[in-house]
Amino acid sequence: MCAHARAAFEASRIEDIWLIGRRGPLEASFTTAELAEFGDLSRVATLVDPAQLPAVLSNALEAEQRKLAEKNLEVLRAYAARGEQRERPLRLHFVFHAAPLAILGEGRARELLLQGTRVENAQAVPAGESFSIPADTVISAIGYRSTPFPGLPFDPLRGVVANAQGRVEPGVYAAGWCKRGPQGVIPANRADSLAVAELILADLAIREGPARPGSALIDSLLAEHGAQAVNFAGWQKINAAEVAAGHGRPREKLARLEDLLRVARG
Ligand SMILES: Cc1cc2nc3c(=O)[nH]c(=O)nc-3n(C[C@H](O)[C@H](O)[C@H](O)COP(=O)(O)OP(=O)(O)OC[C@H]3O[C@@H](n4cnc5c(N)ncnc54)[C@H](O)[C@@H]3O)c2cc1C
């Protein structure tokens, strides 16, 4: 963790964090490993209302979603079984089936107004009462979409570049979040980009045509656009500088663009 981020955490007086999902625990796309890591935080009470956890899983779930839902439910049930954990100074409240209606307060947030929901055709629809929770900071984490690229097909529903397993159109490929939507951490996207690279190699093997300029063309395009490009040698310098600044920790990240560029240029 960056020193400036750690200093902010250490100075923080936050006691209650509410993690709110519009749909239920079965639809939440937590990775199980990350969900379970909350449980390892010795100062944090993980508060789950057992009434919000379904006793049985719907048969409508697809195999992969079912596997994830089962594992996540197991972690959430363990949290619910922990009870209030009063000795812990920080409280993380998991709230499902609640959609934000309004942020209330004069000049700054004081309260978050929520509407109860139920899931219908995989969508949250209003159901039950509205309620509010005190909140002086609100962070939205919904509705991530990729940016359409001029001239390329876009899937407006999923907010991704329209593609089939990464193929967009001849010679154009998508990988990561602009291919699959905002799911998975860096390792998942690394595996995904490897699969797309394999696909490109396979396509190239059967593709006819004159020899192409390859990466030399990218270099000239970047220069033409005045881009501040960092090549692999530059990345290696950034990596070495961050590791050297770690002083017993894996690294101290360079968090400002100008510092990254300065180090990369040596
Ligand atoms: C708040 C947050 C915290 C996260 N924390 C973690 C974490 O701790 N660990 C972890 O493993 N994962 C984490 N993730 C997930 C991780 O960030 C993603 O899995 C990963 O970045 C997806 O990689 P990507 O290559 O698909 O997209 P990105 O990393 O977003 O890369 C896309 C790049 O394309 C560029 N771009 C966009 N449009 C254009 C254009 N028209 N021309 C040129 N360039 C363009 C963007 O600027 C961007 O640099 C986090 C995500 C979020 C949102």
GROMACS .gro file of C-alpha atoms and ligand atoms in nm:
model
  319
    1MET     CA    1   0.000   0.000   0.000
    2CYS     CA    2   0.129   0.348  -0.089
    3ALA     CA    3   0.259   0.552   0.205
    4HIS     CA    4   0.009   0.834   0.141
    5ALA     CA    5  -0.283   0.586   0.137
    6ARG     CA    6  -0.164   0.421   0.460
    7ALA     CA    7  -0.130   0.760   0.630
    8ALA     CA    8  -0.489   0.843   0.530
    9PHE     CA    9  -0.613   0.509   0.669
   10GLU     CA   10  -0.421   0.558   0.994
   11ALA     CA   11  -0.572   0.905   1.041
   12SER     CA   12  -0.921   0.782   0.951
   13ARG     CA   13  -1.201   0.797   1.206
   14ILE     CA   14  -1.433   0.575   1.001
   15GLU     CA   15  -1.621   0.327   1.220
   16ASP     CA   16  -1.902   0.198   1.001
   17ILE     CA   17  -1.883   0.092   0.638
   18TRP     CA   18  -2.200  -0.018   0.460
   19LEU     CA   19  -2.149  -0.233   0.152
   20ILE     CA   20  -2.475  -0.214  -0.041
   21GLY     CA   21  -2.593  -0.433  -0.327
   22ARG     CA   22  -2.903  -0.365  -0.536
   23ARG     CA   23  -2.956  -0.738  -0.590
   24GLY     CA   24  -2.903  -1.032  -0.356
   25PRO     CA   25  -2.601  -1.230  -0.233
   26LEU     CA   26  -2.648  -1.481  -0.519
   27GLU     CA   27  -2.603  -1.211  -0.782
   28ALA     CA   28  -2.305  -1.040  -0.616
   29SER     CA   29  -1.986  -1.086  -0.820
   30PHE     CA   30  -1.744  -1.083  -0.525
   31THR     CA   31  -1.448  -1.310  -0.580
   32THR     CA   32  -1.469  -1.555  -0.289
   33ALA     CA   33  -1.103  -1.494  -0.196
   34GLU     CA   34  -1.160  -1.120  -0.155
   35LEU     CA   35  -1.488  -1.166   0.030
   36ALA     CA   36  -1.315  -1.407   0.269
   37GLU     CA   37  -1.026  -1.165   0.332
   38PHE     CA   38  -1.260  -0.931   0.522
   39GLY     CA   39  -1.288  -1.210   0.777
   40ASP     CA   40  -0.914  -1.201   0.842
   41LEU     CA   41  -0.918  -0.835   0.953
   42SER     CA   42  -0.890  -0.862   1.330
   43ARG     CA   43  -1.036  -0.512   1.398
   44VAL     CA   44  -1.333  -0.548   1.164
   45ALA     CA   45  -1.673  -0.691   1.255
   46THR     CA   46  -1.835  -0.848   0.946
   47LEU     CA   47  -2.209  -0.796   0.991
   48VAL     CA   48  -2.454  -0.996   0.781
   49ASP     CA   49  -2.825  -1.031   0.851
   50PRO     CA   50  -2.889  -1.409   0.821
   51ALA     CA   51  -3.242  -1.329   0.696
   52GLN     CA   52  -3.083  -1.186   0.380
   53LEU     CA   53  -2.918  -1.519   0.293
   54PRO     CA   54  -3.129  -1.770   0.096
   55ALA     CA   55  -3.161  -2.116   0.250
   56VAL     CA   56  -3.155  -2.289  -0.089
   57LEU     CA   57  -3.013  -2.190  -0.427
   58SER     CA   58  -3.245  -2.134  -0.719
   59ASN     CA   59  -3.223  -2.398  -0.993
   60ALA     CA   60  -3.222  -2.117  -1.249
   61LEU     CA   61  -2.855  -2.040  -1.178
   62GLU     CA   62  -2.606  -2.144  -1.444
   63ALA     CA   63  -2.334  -2.388  -1.331
   64GLU     CA   64  -2.056  -2.129  -1.301
   65GLN     CA   65  -2.274  -1.870  -1.125
   66ARG     CA   66  -2.401  -2.143  -0.895
   67LYS     CA   67  -2.050  -2.245  -0.796
   68LEU     CA   68  -1.955  -1.885  -0.714
   69ALA     CA   69  -2.285  -1.823  -0.532
   70GLU     CA   70  -2.238  -2.138  -0.319
   71LYS     CA   71  -1.885  -2.041  -0.216
   72ASN     CA   72  -1.978  -1.680  -0.141
   73LEU     CA   73  -2.285  -1.789   0.056
   74GLU     CA   74  -2.066  -2.013   0.268
   75VAL     CA   75  -1.846  -1.714   0.360
   76LEU     CA   76  -2.147  -1.487   0.425
   77ARG     CA   77  -2.312  -1.755   0.644
   78ALA     CA   78  -1.993  -1.777   0.849
   79TYR     CA   79  -2.001  -1.397   0.893
   80ALA     CA   80  -2.368  -1.406   0.993
   81ALA     CA   81  -2.287  -1.675   1.251
   82ARG     CA   82  -2.025  -1.450   1.412
   83GLY     CA   83  -2.296  -1.225   1.555
   84GLU     CA   84  -2.221  -0.869   1.663
   85GLN     CA   85  -1.847  -0.900   1.740
   86ARG     CA   86  -1.879  -0.599   1.974
   87GLU     CA   87  -1.514  -0.602   2.072
   88ARG     CA   88  -1.414  -0.497   1.719
   89PRO     CA   89  -1.386  -0.120   1.663
   90LEU     CA   90  -1.481  -0.116   1.291
   91ARG     CA   91  -1.803  -0.250   1.150
   92LEU     CA   92  -1.858  -0.365   0.791
   93HIS     CA   93  -2.231  -0.404   0.724
   94PHE     CA   94  -2.331  -0.613   0.422
   95VAL     CA   95  -2.670  -0.500   0.290
   96PHE     CA   96  -2.836  -0.671  -0.003
   97HIS     CA   97  -3.159  -0.592  -0.190
   98ALA     CA   98  -3.128  -0.214  -0.147
   99ALA     CA   99  -3.112   0.045  -0.427
  100PRO     CA  100  -2.998   0.401  -0.360
  101LEU     CA  101  -3.273   0.663  -0.405
  102ALA     CA  102  -3.101   0.980  -0.284
  103ILE     CA  103  -2.807   1.118  -0.092
  104LEU     CA  104  -2.946   1.356   0.173
  105GLY     CA  105  -2.763   1.644   0.341
  106GLU     CA  106  -2.696   2.018   0.307
  107GLY     CA  107  -2.373   2.082   0.119
  108ARG     CA  108  -2.240   1.739   0.211
  109ALA     CA  109  -2.365   1.384   0.251
  110ARG     CA  110  -2.536   1.299   0.580
  111GLU     CA  111  -2.770   1.015   0.494
  112LEU     CA  112  -2.828   0.764   0.218
  113LEU     CA  113  -3.191   0.690   0.128
  114LEU     CA  114  -3.249   0.338  -0.002
  115GLN     CA  115  -3.536   0.143  -0.154
  116GLY     CA  116  -3.580  -0.227  -0.080
  117THR     CA  117  -3.568  -0.453  -0.389
  118ARG     CA  118  -3.627  -0.806  -0.508
  119VAL     CA  119  -3.474  -0.978  -0.810
  120GLU     CA  120  -3.687  -1.030  -1.119
  121ASN     CA  121  -3.529  -1.159  -1.444
  122ALA     CA  122  -3.185  -1.087  -1.301
  123GLN     CA  123  -3.281  -0.721  -1.238
  124ALA     CA  124  -3.346  -0.543  -0.908
  125VAL     CA  125  -3.703  -0.413  -0.897
  126PRO     CA  126  -3.851  -0.202  -0.613
  127ALA     CA  127  -4.008  -0.410  -0.335
  128GLY     CA  128  -4.078  -0.337   0.027
  129GLU     CA  129  -3.997  -0.027   0.222
  130SER     CA  130  -3.751   0.255   0.179
  131PHE     CA  131  -3.506   0.317   0.462
  132SER     CA  132  -3.202   0.528   0.530
  133ILE     CA  133  -2.858   0.490   0.684
  134PRO     CA  134  -2.627   0.763   0.814
  135ALA     CA  135  -2.342   0.825   0.567
  136ASP     CA  136  -2.092   1.108   0.536
  137THR     CA  137  -1.904   0.953   0.244
  138VAL     CA  138  -2.066   0.773  -0.047
  139ILE     CA  139  -1.866   0.579  -0.305
  140SER     CA  140  -2.051   0.449  -0.609
  141ALA     CA  141  -1.924   0.125  -0.760
  142ILE     CA  142  -2.188   0.055  -1.023
  143GLY     CA  143  -2.227   0.095  -1.395
  144TYR     CA  144  -1.868   0.059  -1.519
  145ARG     CA  145  -1.866   0.074  -1.898
  146SER     CA  146  -1.593   0.070  -2.158
  147THR     CA  147  -1.549   0.367  -2.391
  148PRO     CA  148  -1.668   0.307  -2.748
  149PHE     CA  149  -1.389   0.330  -3.006
  150PRO     CA  150  -1.486   0.531  -3.314
  151GLY     CA  151  -1.543   0.295  -3.607
  152LEU     CA  152  -1.566  -0.023  -3.396
  153PRO     CA  153  -1.889  -0.205  -3.305
  154PHE     CA  154  -2.004  -0.147  -2.946
  155ASP     CA  155  -2.243  -0.354  -2.734
  156PRO     CA  156  -2.442  -0.082  -2.554
  157LEU     CA  157  -2.620  -0.331  -2.328
  158ARG     CA  158  -2.303  -0.480  -2.181
  159GLY     CA  159  -2.094  -0.166  -2.228
  160VAL     CA  160  -1.816  -0.355  -2.408
  161VAL     CA  161  -1.660  -0.358  -2.754
  162ALA     CA  162  -1.878  -0.609  -2.946
  163ASN     CA  163  -1.668  -0.924  -2.995
  164ALA     CA  164  -1.675  -1.303  -3.025
  165GLN     CA  165  -1.418  -1.456  -2.784
  166GLY     CA  166  -1.207  -1.145  -2.841
  167ARG     CA  167  -1.244  -1.117  -3.221
  168VAL     CA  168  -1.394  -0.777  -3.310
  169GLU     CA  169  -1.334  -0.768  -3.684
  170PRO     CA  170  -1.049  -0.893  -3.906
  171GLY     CA  171  -0.728  -0.765  -3.749
  172VAL     CA  172  -0.900  -0.613  -3.443
  173TYR     CA  173  -0.920  -0.785  -3.103
  174ALA     CA  174  -1.044  -0.701  -2.756
  175ALA     CA  175  -0.914  -0.833  -2.422
  176GLY     CA  176  -0.992  -0.776  -2.055
  177TRP     CA  177  -1.275  -0.557  -1.936
  178CYS     CA  178  -1.353  -0.408  -2.278
  179LYS     CA  179  -1.405  -0.768  -2.398
  180ARG     CA  180  -1.585  -0.928  -2.102
  181GLY     CA  181  -1.713  -0.639  -1.893
  182PRO     CA  182  -1.587  -0.533  -1.549
  183GLN     CA  183  -1.519  -0.873  -1.391
  184GLY     CA  184  -1.210  -1.028  -1.246
  185VAL     CA  185  -0.889  -0.892  -1.099
  186ILE     CA  186  -0.556  -0.850  -1.276
  187PRO     CA  187  -0.462  -1.225  -1.283
  188ALA     CA  188  -0.795  -1.310  -1.454
  189ASN     CA  189  -0.735  -1.041  -1.714
  190ARG     CA  190  -0.378  -1.156  -1.768
  191ALA     CA  191  -0.504  -1.508  -1.843
  192ASP     CA  192  -0.768  -1.356  -2.069
  193SER     CA  193  -0.512  -1.153  -2.266
  194LEU     CA  194  -0.295  -1.464  -2.309
  195ALA     CA  195  -0.594  -1.646  -2.460
  196VAL     CA  196  -0.657  -1.355  -2.698
  197ALA     CA  197  -0.287  -1.349  -2.794
  198GLU     CA  198  -0.315  -1.722  -2.881
  199LEU     CA  199  -0.618  -1.638  -3.095
  200ILE     CA  200  -0.426  -1.364  -3.278
  201LEU     CA  201  -0.136  -1.603  -3.345
  202ALA     CA  202  -0.376  -1.867  -3.478
  203ASP     CA  203  -0.544  -1.610  -3.706
  204LEU     CA  204  -0.208  -1.480  -3.828
  205ALA     CA  205  -0.100  -1.831  -3.922
  206ILE     CA  206  -0.381  -1.855  -4.177
  207ARG     CA  207  -0.384  -1.493  -4.282
  208GLU     CA  208  -0.248  -1.409  -4.625
  209GLY     CA  209  -0.100  -1.081  -4.734
  210PRO     CA  210   0.214  -0.877  -4.765
  211ALA     CA  211   0.464  -0.845  -4.482
  212ARG     CA  212   0.362  -0.583  -4.228
  213PRO     CA  213   0.576  -0.329  -4.044
  214GLY     CA  214   0.490  -0.475  -3.700
  215SER     CA  215   0.575  -0.286  -3.382
  216ALA     CA  216   0.789  -0.032  -3.573
  217LEU     CA  217   0.461   0.112  -3.700
  218ILE     CA  218   0.333   0.152  -3.343
  219ASP     CA  219   0.649   0.345  -3.250
  220SER     CA  220   0.606   0.585  -3.543
  221LEU     CA  221   0.232   0.629  -3.470
  222LEU     CA  222   0.307   0.711  -3.106
  223ALA     CA  223   0.574   0.962  -3.211
  224GLU     CA  224   0.334   1.118  -3.463
  225HIS     CA  225   0.073   1.170  -3.189
  226GLY     CA  226   0.329   1.307  -2.945
  227ALA     CA  227   0.241   1.025  -2.699
  228GLN     CA  228   0.447   0.988  -2.381
  229ALA     CA  229   0.512   0.620  -2.439
  230VAL     CA  230   0.693   0.393  -2.190
  231ASN     CA  231   0.858   0.085  -2.341
  232PHE     CA  232   0.957  -0.235  -2.162
  233ALA     CA  233   1.302  -0.101  -2.069
  234GLY     CA  234   1.128   0.203  -1.913
  235TRP     CA  235   0.886  -0.022  -1.725
  236GLN     CA  236   1.183  -0.219  -1.591
  237LYS     CA  237   1.334   0.105  -1.456
  238ILE     CA  238   1.002   0.192  -1.285
  239ASN     CA  239   0.988  -0.158  -1.137
  240ALA     CA  240   1.346  -0.140  -1.006
  241ALA     CA  241   1.289   0.208  -0.854
  242GLU     CA  242   0.968   0.096  -0.680
  243VAL     CA  243   1.126  -0.220  -0.539
  244ALA     CA  244   1.432  -0.024  -0.417
  245ALA     CA  245   1.203   0.225  -0.238
  246GLY     CA  246   1.018  -0.061  -0.060
  247HIS     CA  247   1.253  -0.075   0.243
  248GLY     CA  248   1.134  -0.415   0.368
  249ARG     CA  249   0.802  -0.406   0.184
  250PRO     CA  250   0.759  -0.551  -0.167
  251ARG     CA  251   0.765  -0.200  -0.319
  252GLU     CA  252   0.656   0.162  -0.279
  253LYS     CA  253   0.443   0.245  -0.583
  254LEU     CA  254   0.513   0.557  -0.784
  255ALA     CA  255   0.166   0.707  -0.779
  256ARG     CA  256   0.210   1.019  -0.994
  257LEU     CA  257   0.236   1.021  -1.372
  258GLU     CA  258   0.523   1.273  -1.374
  259ASP     CA  259   0.726   1.049  -1.138
  260LEU     CA  260   0.662   0.742  -1.354
  261LEU     CA  261   0.773   0.924  -1.670
  262ARG     CA  262   1.079   1.077  -1.499
  263VAL     CA  263   1.201   0.736  -1.376
  264ALA     CA  264   1.118   0.560  -1.705
  265ARG     CA  265   1.330   0.811  -1.895
  266GLY     CA  266   1.613   0.749  -1.657
  267LIG     C1  267  -1.142   0.058  -0.789
  267LIG     C2  268  -1.079  -0.069  -0.844
  267LIG     C3  269  -0.987  -0.137  -0.766
  267LIG     C4  270  -0.926  -0.252  -0.816
  267LIG     N1  271  -0.835  -0.316  -0.738
  267LIG     C5  272  -0.771  -0.425  -0.784
  267LIG     C6  273  -0.671  -0.490  -0.707
  267LIG     O1  274  -0.637  -0.448  -0.595
  267LIG     N2  275  -0.611  -0.601  -0.758
  267LIG     C7  276  -0.644  -0.650  -0.882
  267LIG     O2  277  -0.587  -0.750  -0.924
  267LIG     N3  278  -0.738  -0.589  -0.958
  267LIG     C8  279  -0.803  -0.479  -0.914
  267LIG     N4  280  -0.899  -0.418  -0.990
  267LIG     C9  281  -0.935  -0.477  -1.120
  267LIG    C10  282  -0.835  -0.438  -1.227
  267LIG     O3  283  -0.819  -0.298  -1.228
  267LIG    C11  284  -0.888  -0.485  -1.362
  267LIG     O4  285  -0.909  -0.625  -1.357
  267LIG    C12  286  -0.791  -0.459  -1.476
  267LIG     O5  287  -0.741  -0.326  -1.469
  267LIG    C13  288  -0.859  -0.480  -1.612
  267LIG     O6  289  -0.760  -0.472  -1.712
  267LIG     P1  290  -0.794  -0.421  -1.857
  267LIG     O7  291  -0.668  -0.431  -1.934
  267LIG     O8  292  -0.913  -0.492  -1.909
  267LIG     O9  293  -0.840  -0.266  -1.843
  267LIG     P2  294  -0.761  -0.140  -1.789
  267LIG    O10  295  -0.658  -0.176  -1.688
  267LIG    O11  296  -0.865  -0.040  -1.754
  267LIG    O12  297  -0.681  -0.089  -1.918
  267LIG    C14  298  -0.743  -0.026  -2.028
  267LIG    C15  299  -0.652   0.085  -2.075
  267LIG    O13  300  -0.699   0.135  -2.200
  267LIG    C16  301  -0.687   0.275  -2.201
  267LIG     N5  302  -0.779   0.327  -2.302
  267LIG    C17  303  -0.913   0.339  -2.298
  267LIG     N6  304  -0.961   0.391  -2.413
  267LIG    C18  305  -0.853   0.413  -2.492
  267LIG    C19  306  -0.838   0.467  -2.625
  267LIG     N7  307  -0.943   0.505  -2.696
  267LIG     N8  308  -0.714   0.476  -2.674
  267LIG    C20  309  -0.606   0.435  -2.603
  267LIG     N9  310  -0.615   0.383  -2.478
  267LIG    C21  311  -0.737   0.372  -2.423
  267LIG    C22  312  -0.724   0.315  -2.059
  267LIG    O14  313  -0.673   0.443  -2.030
  267LIG    C23  314  -0.653   0.206  -1.979
  267LIG    O15  315  -0.520   0.238  -1.948
  267LIG    C24  316  -0.960  -0.301  -0.944
  267LIG    C25  317  -1.053  -0.230  -1.022
  267LIG    C26  318  -1.112  -0.116  -0.973
  267LIG    C27  319  -1.211  -0.040  -1.060
   0.00000   0.00000   0.00000
